[in-house]
Amino acid sequence: MHKAPGPDWILRDFCSQLSAPLCAIFNASIREGIVPARWKEANAIPAPKAHLPQMIETDLRPISLTGTFSKLLESFVGTWILDRIKDKLGVHQYAALKGRSTTHALLDIMHHWHKVVDEGQSVRVVFIDFAKAFDHVDHNMLVAKLMEFGLPDVIVRWMCSFLRHRRQRVKIGDVMSDWLVMDAGSYLGPLTFITLIDSLRASCMTHKFVDDITLSEIVAKSDTSCMQVCCDEVVQQSEEVRMNVNGRKTKEMLIGPTAEDPPPHLLLCDATVDRVTAFKLLGIRVSSDLKWTTHVDAIVANAASRLHFIKQLKRAGAPIREHFYTAILRPVLEYVCPVWHSGLTVAQSDEVESVQKRAPFAPYTPMPIMRLL
């Protein structure tokens, strides 16, 4: 059995970061298994998911903001939980874990896809979509999962209090709605979610990043695809943890020779899975031919549109345009570049470089990535 943290656990590990009264409150919260009600209140800020949102239900994403002290305590508890469970999670879970990111997930995925195609085989990929994944988390099931991971009772009790009677209100500018009791998001949201779905492991290669699940089946020449079985496994395992797979938003993609003689379409939750030739995966656009034309066109267009704002700052004489470039434009060009930049043609690489050369200030600093001719 794991030894439960003592009353001075936070004081011992984080004393240098906290004042004594706040440290005492944190210790009491952990020891008693009670989270103050005010620390379970959040302001939900609607953030657009699409340019010029039209529908509240589909085009806006609520960003839940809790108090600073609440976030601080959550970070301490989250760090402690991670230390206990990180070695028990699946190796292909890349979210909410130190030392892992979308770059690591995409590098691993693309490595396997390229390796299979180089060997003359095919890959059948399914991008699983969950219907309102975080909204459908069953708290009783989540607590049971935490206990299965062997977390001490004191932390399980604290998590039970943390999940109960959360309140949220919508804030737009200075206008706020009435309070509503609901399951609001928080720092611990992704961590608890990956704990819940850790048991989702199909018989084919499975990569996870929070609720983004990618199934990759290697199909040798003259072999028959078994992806339908893998999808059925994911649906069944999802139902066991009370999650709902959205068959209509789930997509599949064929990579390699299979595309010339495609297998039958997949059925998922009584819906036919759409077959696509390009898909936006963890922020980059992957194509069935494993080329980066679609992705380069998208990031160049996005970055070029942001150059307008830098030019406006230059005309206004603002001294912060370099910071704007570093924070707003350059990340568009460099996001997970280790995944895709080595696969660019010379023309595509020059196209990406030309965007930052057009930035209206000097000196020009080249992107810190290597072009392979």
Coordinates of C-alpha atoms in Angstrom, one line a residue:
M1 CA 0.0 0.0 0.0
H2 CA 1.1 3.6 -0.7
K3 CA 1.7 5.7 2.4
A4 CA -0.9 8.5 2.6
P5 CA 0.6 12.0 2.7
G6 CA 0.8 13.4 6.2
P7 CA -0.7 16.8 7.3
D8 CA 2.6 18.5 6.5
W9 CA 2.9 17.1 3.0
I10 CA 2.3 20.3 1.2
L11 CA 4.2 22.3 3.8
R12 CA 7.2 20.1 3.4
D13 CA 7.3 20.2 -0.4
F14 CA 6.1 23.6 -1.2
C15 CA 6.8 25.7 1.9
S16 CA 9.1 28.0 -0.1
Q17 CA 6.3 28.9 -2.5
L18 CA 3.5 29.7 -0.1
S19 CA 2.7 31.9 2.9
A20 CA 2.2 30.1 6.2
P21 CA -1.6 30.8 6.4
L22 CA -2.3 29.7 2.8
C23 CA -0.1 26.6 3.4
A24 CA -2.2 25.8 6.5
I25 CA -5.4 26.0 4.5
F26 CA -4.0 23.7 1.8
N27 CA -2.8 21.2 4.4
A28 CA -6.3 21.3 6.1
S29 CA -8.0 20.8 2.7
I30 CA -5.9 17.7 2.0
R31 CA -6.1 16.3 5.5
E32 CA -9.9 16.8 5.8
G33 CA -10.7 15.9 2.2
I34 CA -12.7 19.1 1.7
V35 CA -12.3 21.7 -1.1
P36 CA -13.6 25.2 -0.1
A37 CA -16.8 26.0 -2.0
R38 CA -15.4 29.3 -3.4
W39 CA -12.6 27.4 -4.9
K40 CA -15.0 25.3 -6.9
E41 CA -16.6 28.3 -8.6
A42 CA -15.5 29.2 -12.2
N43 CA -16.2 31.9 -14.8
A44 CA -16.8 30.4 -18.2
I45 CA -15.4 32.6 -21.0
P46 CA -16.8 31.7 -24.5
A47 CA -14.0 31.3 -27.0
P48 CA -14.7 30.9 -30.7
K49 CA -13.9 27.6 -32.3
A50 CA -14.4 29.0 -35.8
H51 CA -14.0 32.3 -37.5
L52 CA -17.2 34.4 -37.1
P53 CA -19.1 31.8 -35.0
Q54 CA -22.8 31.3 -36.0
M55 CA -24.1 28.8 -33.5
I56 CA -23.6 28.9 -29.7
E57 CA -23.7 25.1 -29.4
T58 CA -21.1 24.3 -32.0
D59 CA -19.0 27.3 -32.7
L60 CA -18.1 28.4 -29.1
R61 CA -15.9 26.6 -26.6
P62 CA -16.2 27.5 -22.9
I63 CA -12.9 28.2 -21.2
S64 CA -13.4 27.6 -17.4
L65 CA -11.4 30.0 -15.2
T66 CA -11.1 29.2 -11.5
G67 CA -9.4 31.2 -8.7
T68 CA -5.7 31.4 -8.4
F69 CA -5.5 29.6 -5.1
S70 CA -7.7 26.9 -6.4
K71 CA -5.4 26.4 -9.4
L72 CA -2.3 26.4 -7.2
L73 CA -3.7 23.6 -5.0
E74 CA -4.9 21.6 -8.0
S75 CA -1.4 21.8 -9.4
F76 CA 0.1 20.4 -6.2
V77 CA -2.4 17.6 -6.1
G78 CA -2.0 16.9 -9.8
T79 CA 1.7 16.7 -9.5
W80 CA 1.4 14.2 -6.6
I81 CA -1.2 12.1 -8.5
L82 CA 1.1 12.0 -11.6
D83 CA 4.0 10.7 -9.5
R84 CA 1.9 7.8 -8.5
I85 CA 0.2 6.8 -11.8
K86 CA 2.6 7.9 -14.6
D87 CA 4.2 4.5 -14.8
K88 CA 0.9 2.8 -14.9
L89 CA -0.6 4.6 -17.9
G90 CA -0.4 3.4 -21.5
V91 CA 2.9 4.2 -23.3
H92 CA 0.9 5.8 -26.2
Q93 CA -0.9 8.4 -24.0
Y94 CA 0.8 11.7 -24.6
A95 CA -1.4 14.3 -22.9
A96 CA -1.1 15.8 -19.4
L97 CA 2.2 14.1 -18.8
K98 CA 5.5 15.7 -18.2
G99 CA 8.0 15.2 -21.0
R100 CA 5.2 14.4 -23.6
S101 CA 3.5 16.6 -26.0
T102 CA 1.7 16.8 -29.4
T103 CA 5.1 16.7 -31.0
H104 CA 6.0 13.4 -29.4
A105 CA 2.6 11.9 -30.3
L106 CA 2.8 13.1 -34.0
L107 CA 6.4 12.0 -34.4
D108 CA 5.5 8.5 -33.2
I109 CA 2.4 8.3 -35.4
M110 CA 4.2 9.5 -38.5
H111 CA 7.2 7.2 -37.9
H112 CA 5.0 4.2 -37.8
W113 CA 3.0 5.2 -40.9
H114 CA 6.1 5.9 -43.0
K115 CA 7.8 2.7 -41.9
V116 CA 4.7 0.7 -42.9
V117 CA 4.5 2.4 -46.3
D118 CA 8.2 2.0 -46.9
E119 CA 7.8 -1.8 -46.4
G120 CA 5.1 -1.9 -49.1
Q121 CA 2.2 -2.3 -46.7
S122 CA -0.8 -0.2 -46.0
V123 CA -2.2 1.7 -43.0
R124 CA -5.9 2.1 -42.2
V125 CA -6.4 4.9 -39.8
V126 CA -9.5 5.9 -37.8
F127 CA -9.7 9.2 -35.9
I128 CA -12.1 8.5 -33.1
D129 CA -14.4 11.4 -31.9
F130 CA -16.2 11.4 -28.6
A131 CA -19.5 13.3 -28.2
K132 CA -18.9 16.0 -25.5
A133 CA -16.1 13.9 -24.0
F134 CA -15.6 15.9 -20.8
D135 CA -19.3 16.5 -20.2
H136 CA -20.0 12.8 -20.1
V137 CA -17.4 11.8 -17.5
D138 CA -19.1 9.7 -14.8
H139 CA -17.7 10.8 -11.5
N140 CA -18.4 7.4 -9.8
M141 CA -16.5 5.6 -12.5
L142 CA -13.7 8.2 -12.3
V143 CA -13.3 7.7 -8.5
A144 CA -13.3 3.9 -9.0
K145 CA -10.5 4.3 -11.6
L146 CA -8.4 6.4 -9.2
M147 CA -8.8 3.7 -6.5
E148 CA -7.7 1.1 -9.0
F149 CA -4.5 3.0 -9.5
G150 CA -3.8 2.7 -5.8
L151 CA -4.1 6.3 -4.8
P152 CA -4.2 6.9 -1.0
D153 CA -7.6 7.4 0.5
V154 CA -6.9 10.9 1.6
I155 CA -6.4 12.0 -2.0
V156 CA -9.5 10.0 -3.2
R157 CA -11.6 11.8 -0.6
W158 CA -10.2 15.1 -1.7
M159 CA -11.0 14.4 -5.3
C160 CA -14.6 13.4 -4.3
S161 CA -15.0 16.8 -2.7
F162 CA -13.4 18.5 -5.7
L163 CA -15.8 16.9 -8.1
R164 CA -19.0 17.6 -6.1
H165 CA -21.2 20.8 -6.3
R166 CA -19.1 22.8 -8.7
R167 CA -20.6 26.1 -9.9
Q168 CA -20.1 28.0 -13.1
R169 CA -21.3 31.2 -14.6
V170 CA -20.8 32.7 -18.0
K171 CA -18.8 36.0 -18.2
I172 CA -18.8 38.2 -21.3
G173 CA -17.0 41.5 -20.6
D174 CA -18.4 42.9 -17.3
V175 CA -21.7 41.0 -17.7
M176 CA -22.2 37.7 -15.8
S177 CA -24.9 35.1 -15.8
D178 CA -26.5 33.5 -12.7
W179 CA -24.6 30.6 -11.1
L180 CA -25.3 27.1 -12.4
V181 CA -24.3 23.8 -10.6
M182 CA -22.5 21.7 -13.1
D183 CA -19.3 19.7 -13.9
A184 CA -16.9 22.6 -14.6
G185 CA -13.5 22.1 -16.1
S186 CA -10.2 22.7 -14.3
Y187 CA -6.5 22.0 -14.2
L188 CA -7.2 18.5 -13.1
G189 CA -9.7 17.9 -15.9
P190 CA -7.3 16.4 -18.5
L191 CA -5.4 14.4 -15.9
T192 CA -8.6 12.8 -14.6
F193 CA -9.8 12.2 -18.1
I194 CA -6.7 10.3 -19.2
T195 CA -7.0 8.2 -16.1
L196 CA -10.6 7.3 -17.0
I197 CA -9.9 6.3 -20.7
D198 CA -6.6 4.5 -19.9
S199 CA -8.5 1.2 -20.3
L200 CA -9.4 2.0 -24.0
R201 CA -6.9 -0.2 -25.7
A202 CA -7.9 -1.7 -29.1
S203 CA -6.1 -4.7 -30.6
C204 CA -4.5 -2.3 -33.2
M205 CA -2.0 0.5 -32.6
T206 CA -3.7 3.2 -30.5
H207 CA -2.4 6.7 -29.9
K208 CA -4.1 9.0 -27.4
F209 CA -3.9 12.7 -26.6
V210 CA -6.7 13.4 -24.0
D211 CA -9.9 12.7 -26.0
D212 CA -8.1 12.5 -29.4
I213 CA -7.7 8.8 -30.2
T214 CA -6.1 7.5 -33.4
L215 CA -6.3 3.9 -34.4
S216 CA -3.7 2.6 -36.9
E217 CA -4.0 -0.8 -38.4
I218 CA -1.2 -2.3 -40.5
V219 CA -2.6 -4.2 -43.5
A220 CA -0.1 -6.4 -45.3
K221 CA -0.5 -7.2 -49.0
S222 CA -3.5 -9.5 -49.7
D223 CA -4.6 -9.3 -46.1
T224 CA -8.1 -8.3 -45.0
S225 CA -8.6 -5.3 -42.8
C226 CA -9.9 -6.0 -39.2
M227 CA -10.4 -2.4 -38.3
Q228 CA -14.2 -2.9 -37.8
V229 CA -13.3 -5.3 -35.0
C230 CA -11.0 -2.7 -33.5
C231 CA -13.7 0.0 -33.7
D232 CA -16.2 -2.3 -32.0
E233 CA -13.7 -2.8 -29.2
V234 CA -13.3 0.9 -28.7
V235 CA -17.1 1.4 -28.7
Q236 CA -17.6 -1.4 -26.1
Q237 CA -14.7 -0.2 -23.9
S238 CA -16.1 3.4 -24.1
E239 CA -19.5 2.3 -23.0
E240 CA -17.9 0.5 -20.0
V241 CA -16.6 3.9 -18.8
R242 CA -19.8 5.7 -19.9
M243 CA -18.3 7.6 -22.8
N244 CA -20.1 8.1 -26.1
V245 CA -18.3 7.6 -29.5
N246 CA -19.6 10.0 -32.1
G247 CA -19.7 7.9 -35.3
R248 CA -20.8 10.8 -37.5
K249 CA -17.7 12.9 -36.7
T250 CA -15.3 9.9 -36.6
K251 CA -13.2 9.8 -39.8
E252 CA -11.0 7.2 -41.5
M253 CA -8.1 7.5 -43.9
L254 CA -6.3 4.9 -46.1
I255 CA -2.6 5.2 -46.6
G256 CA -0.6 3.2 -49.0
P257 CA -1.6 0.6 -51.7
T258 CA -4.9 -0.2 -49.9
A259 CA -6.2 3.1 -51.3
E260 CA -6.2 1.5 -54.8
D261 CA -8.6 -1.3 -53.7
P262 CA -10.4 0.2 -50.7
P263 CA -12.1 -2.1 -48.1
P264 CA -15.8 -1.7 -47.2
H265 CA -16.7 1.4 -45.1
L266 CA -16.7 1.1 -41.4
L267 CA -19.9 1.3 -39.2
L268 CA -19.6 3.0 -35.9
C269 CA -22.6 3.4 -33.6
D270 CA -25.0 2.8 -36.5
A271 CA -23.3 5.5 -38.6
T272 CA -21.1 5.1 -41.7
V273 CA -17.6 6.5 -41.0
D274 CA -16.6 9.0 -43.7
R275 CA -13.5 8.3 -45.6
V276 CA -11.2 11.3 -46.1
T277 CA -7.9 12.0 -47.8
A278 CA -6.8 14.8 -45.4
F279 CA -7.4 15.3 -41.7
K280 CA -6.4 17.9 -39.1
L281 CA -4.7 15.8 -36.4
L282 CA -3.5 17.5 -33.2
G283 CA -3.2 20.8 -35.1
I284 CA -1.5 19.7 -38.3
R285 CA -3.1 18.6 -41.6
V286 CA -2.1 15.0 -42.5
S287 CA -2.8 13.6 -46.0
S288 CA -3.2 10.1 -47.2
D289 CA -0.2 10.5 -49.5
L290 CA 1.9 11.6 -46.5
K291 CA 2.8 14.8 -48.3
W292 CA 2.6 18.3 -46.7
T293 CA 1.1 20.4 -49.4
T294 CA -2.2 20.9 -47.6
H295 CA -0.5 21.7 -44.3
V296 CA 2.0 24.2 -45.9
D297 CA -0.7 26.0 -47.8
A298 CA -2.8 26.3 -44.6
I299 CA 0.0 27.7 -42.3
V300 CA 1.4 30.0 -45.0
A301 CA -2.1 31.5 -45.5
N302 CA -2.7 31.8 -41.8
A303 CA 0.7 33.4 -41.1
A304 CA 0.4 35.8 -44.1
S305 CA -2.9 37.1 -42.8
R306 CA -1.3 37.9 -39.5
L307 CA 1.5 39.9 -41.2
H308 CA -1.2 42.6 -41.8
F309 CA -1.3 43.3 -38.0
I310 CA 2.4 43.6 -37.8
K311 CA 2.4 46.2 -40.6
Q312 CA -0.3 48.1 -38.8
L313 CA 1.9 48.2 -35.6
K314 CA 4.8 49.4 -37.7
R315 CA 2.8 52.3 -39.2
A316 CA 1.6 53.2 -35.7
G317 CA 5.2 53.3 -34.4
A318 CA 4.5 50.6 -31.8
P319 CA 7.7 49.2 -30.3
I320 CA 6.2 45.8 -29.6
R321 CA 5.8 44.5 -33.2
E322 CA 8.8 42.1 -32.7
H323 CA 7.1 40.6 -29.6
F324 CA 3.8 40.3 -31.6
Y325 CA 5.7 38.4 -34.3
T326 CA 7.3 36.1 -31.8
A327 CA 4.1 35.3 -30.0
I328 CA 1.4 35.4 -32.7
L329 CA 3.0 34.7 -36.1
R330 CA 6.1 32.5 -35.6
P331 CA 4.3 29.8 -33.7
V332 CA 2.0 29.2 -36.7
L333 CA 5.1 28.5 -38.8
E334 CA 7.0 26.4 -36.3
Y335 CA 4.3 24.4 -34.6
V336 CA 5.5 20.7 -34.3
C337 CA 8.0 21.5 -37.2
P338 CA 10.1 18.4 -36.3
V339 CA 7.2 16.3 -37.5
W340 CA 6.8 17.9 -41.0
H341 CA 9.7 20.1 -42.0
S342 CA 12.1 17.4 -43.1
G343 CA 9.4 16.1 -45.5
L344 CA 9.1 19.4 -47.4
T345 CA 10.2 20.0 -50.9
V346 CA 12.7 22.9 -51.5
A347 CA 9.8 25.0 -52.9
Q348 CA 7.7 24.4 -49.9
S349 CA 10.5 25.2 -47.5
D350 CA 11.2 28.4 -49.3
E351 CA 7.5 29.3 -49.2
V352 CA 7.5 28.9 -45.4
E353 CA 10.7 30.9 -45.0
S354 CA 9.4 33.7 -47.3
V355 CA 6.6 34.6 -44.8
Q356 CA 9.0 35.6 -42.0
K357 CA 11.3 37.4 -44.5
R358 CA 8.3 39.6 -45.2
A359 CA 7.9 40.6 -41.6
P360 CA 8.4 44.5 -41.6
F361 CA 11.4 44.7 -39.3
A362 CA 15.1 43.8 -39.2
P363 CA 17.1 41.8 -38.7
Y364 CA 15.8 38.6 -40.3
T365 CA 16.4 35.5 -38.2
P366 CA 15.9 32.2 -39.9
M367 CA 13.7 29.5 -38.5
P368 CA 15.7 27.1 -36.3
I369 CA 14.8 24.1 -38.4
M370 CA 16.8 22.2 -41.0
R371 CA 15.9 21.9 -44.6
L372 CA 16.7 18.5 -46.1
L373 CA 17.3 18.8 -49.9

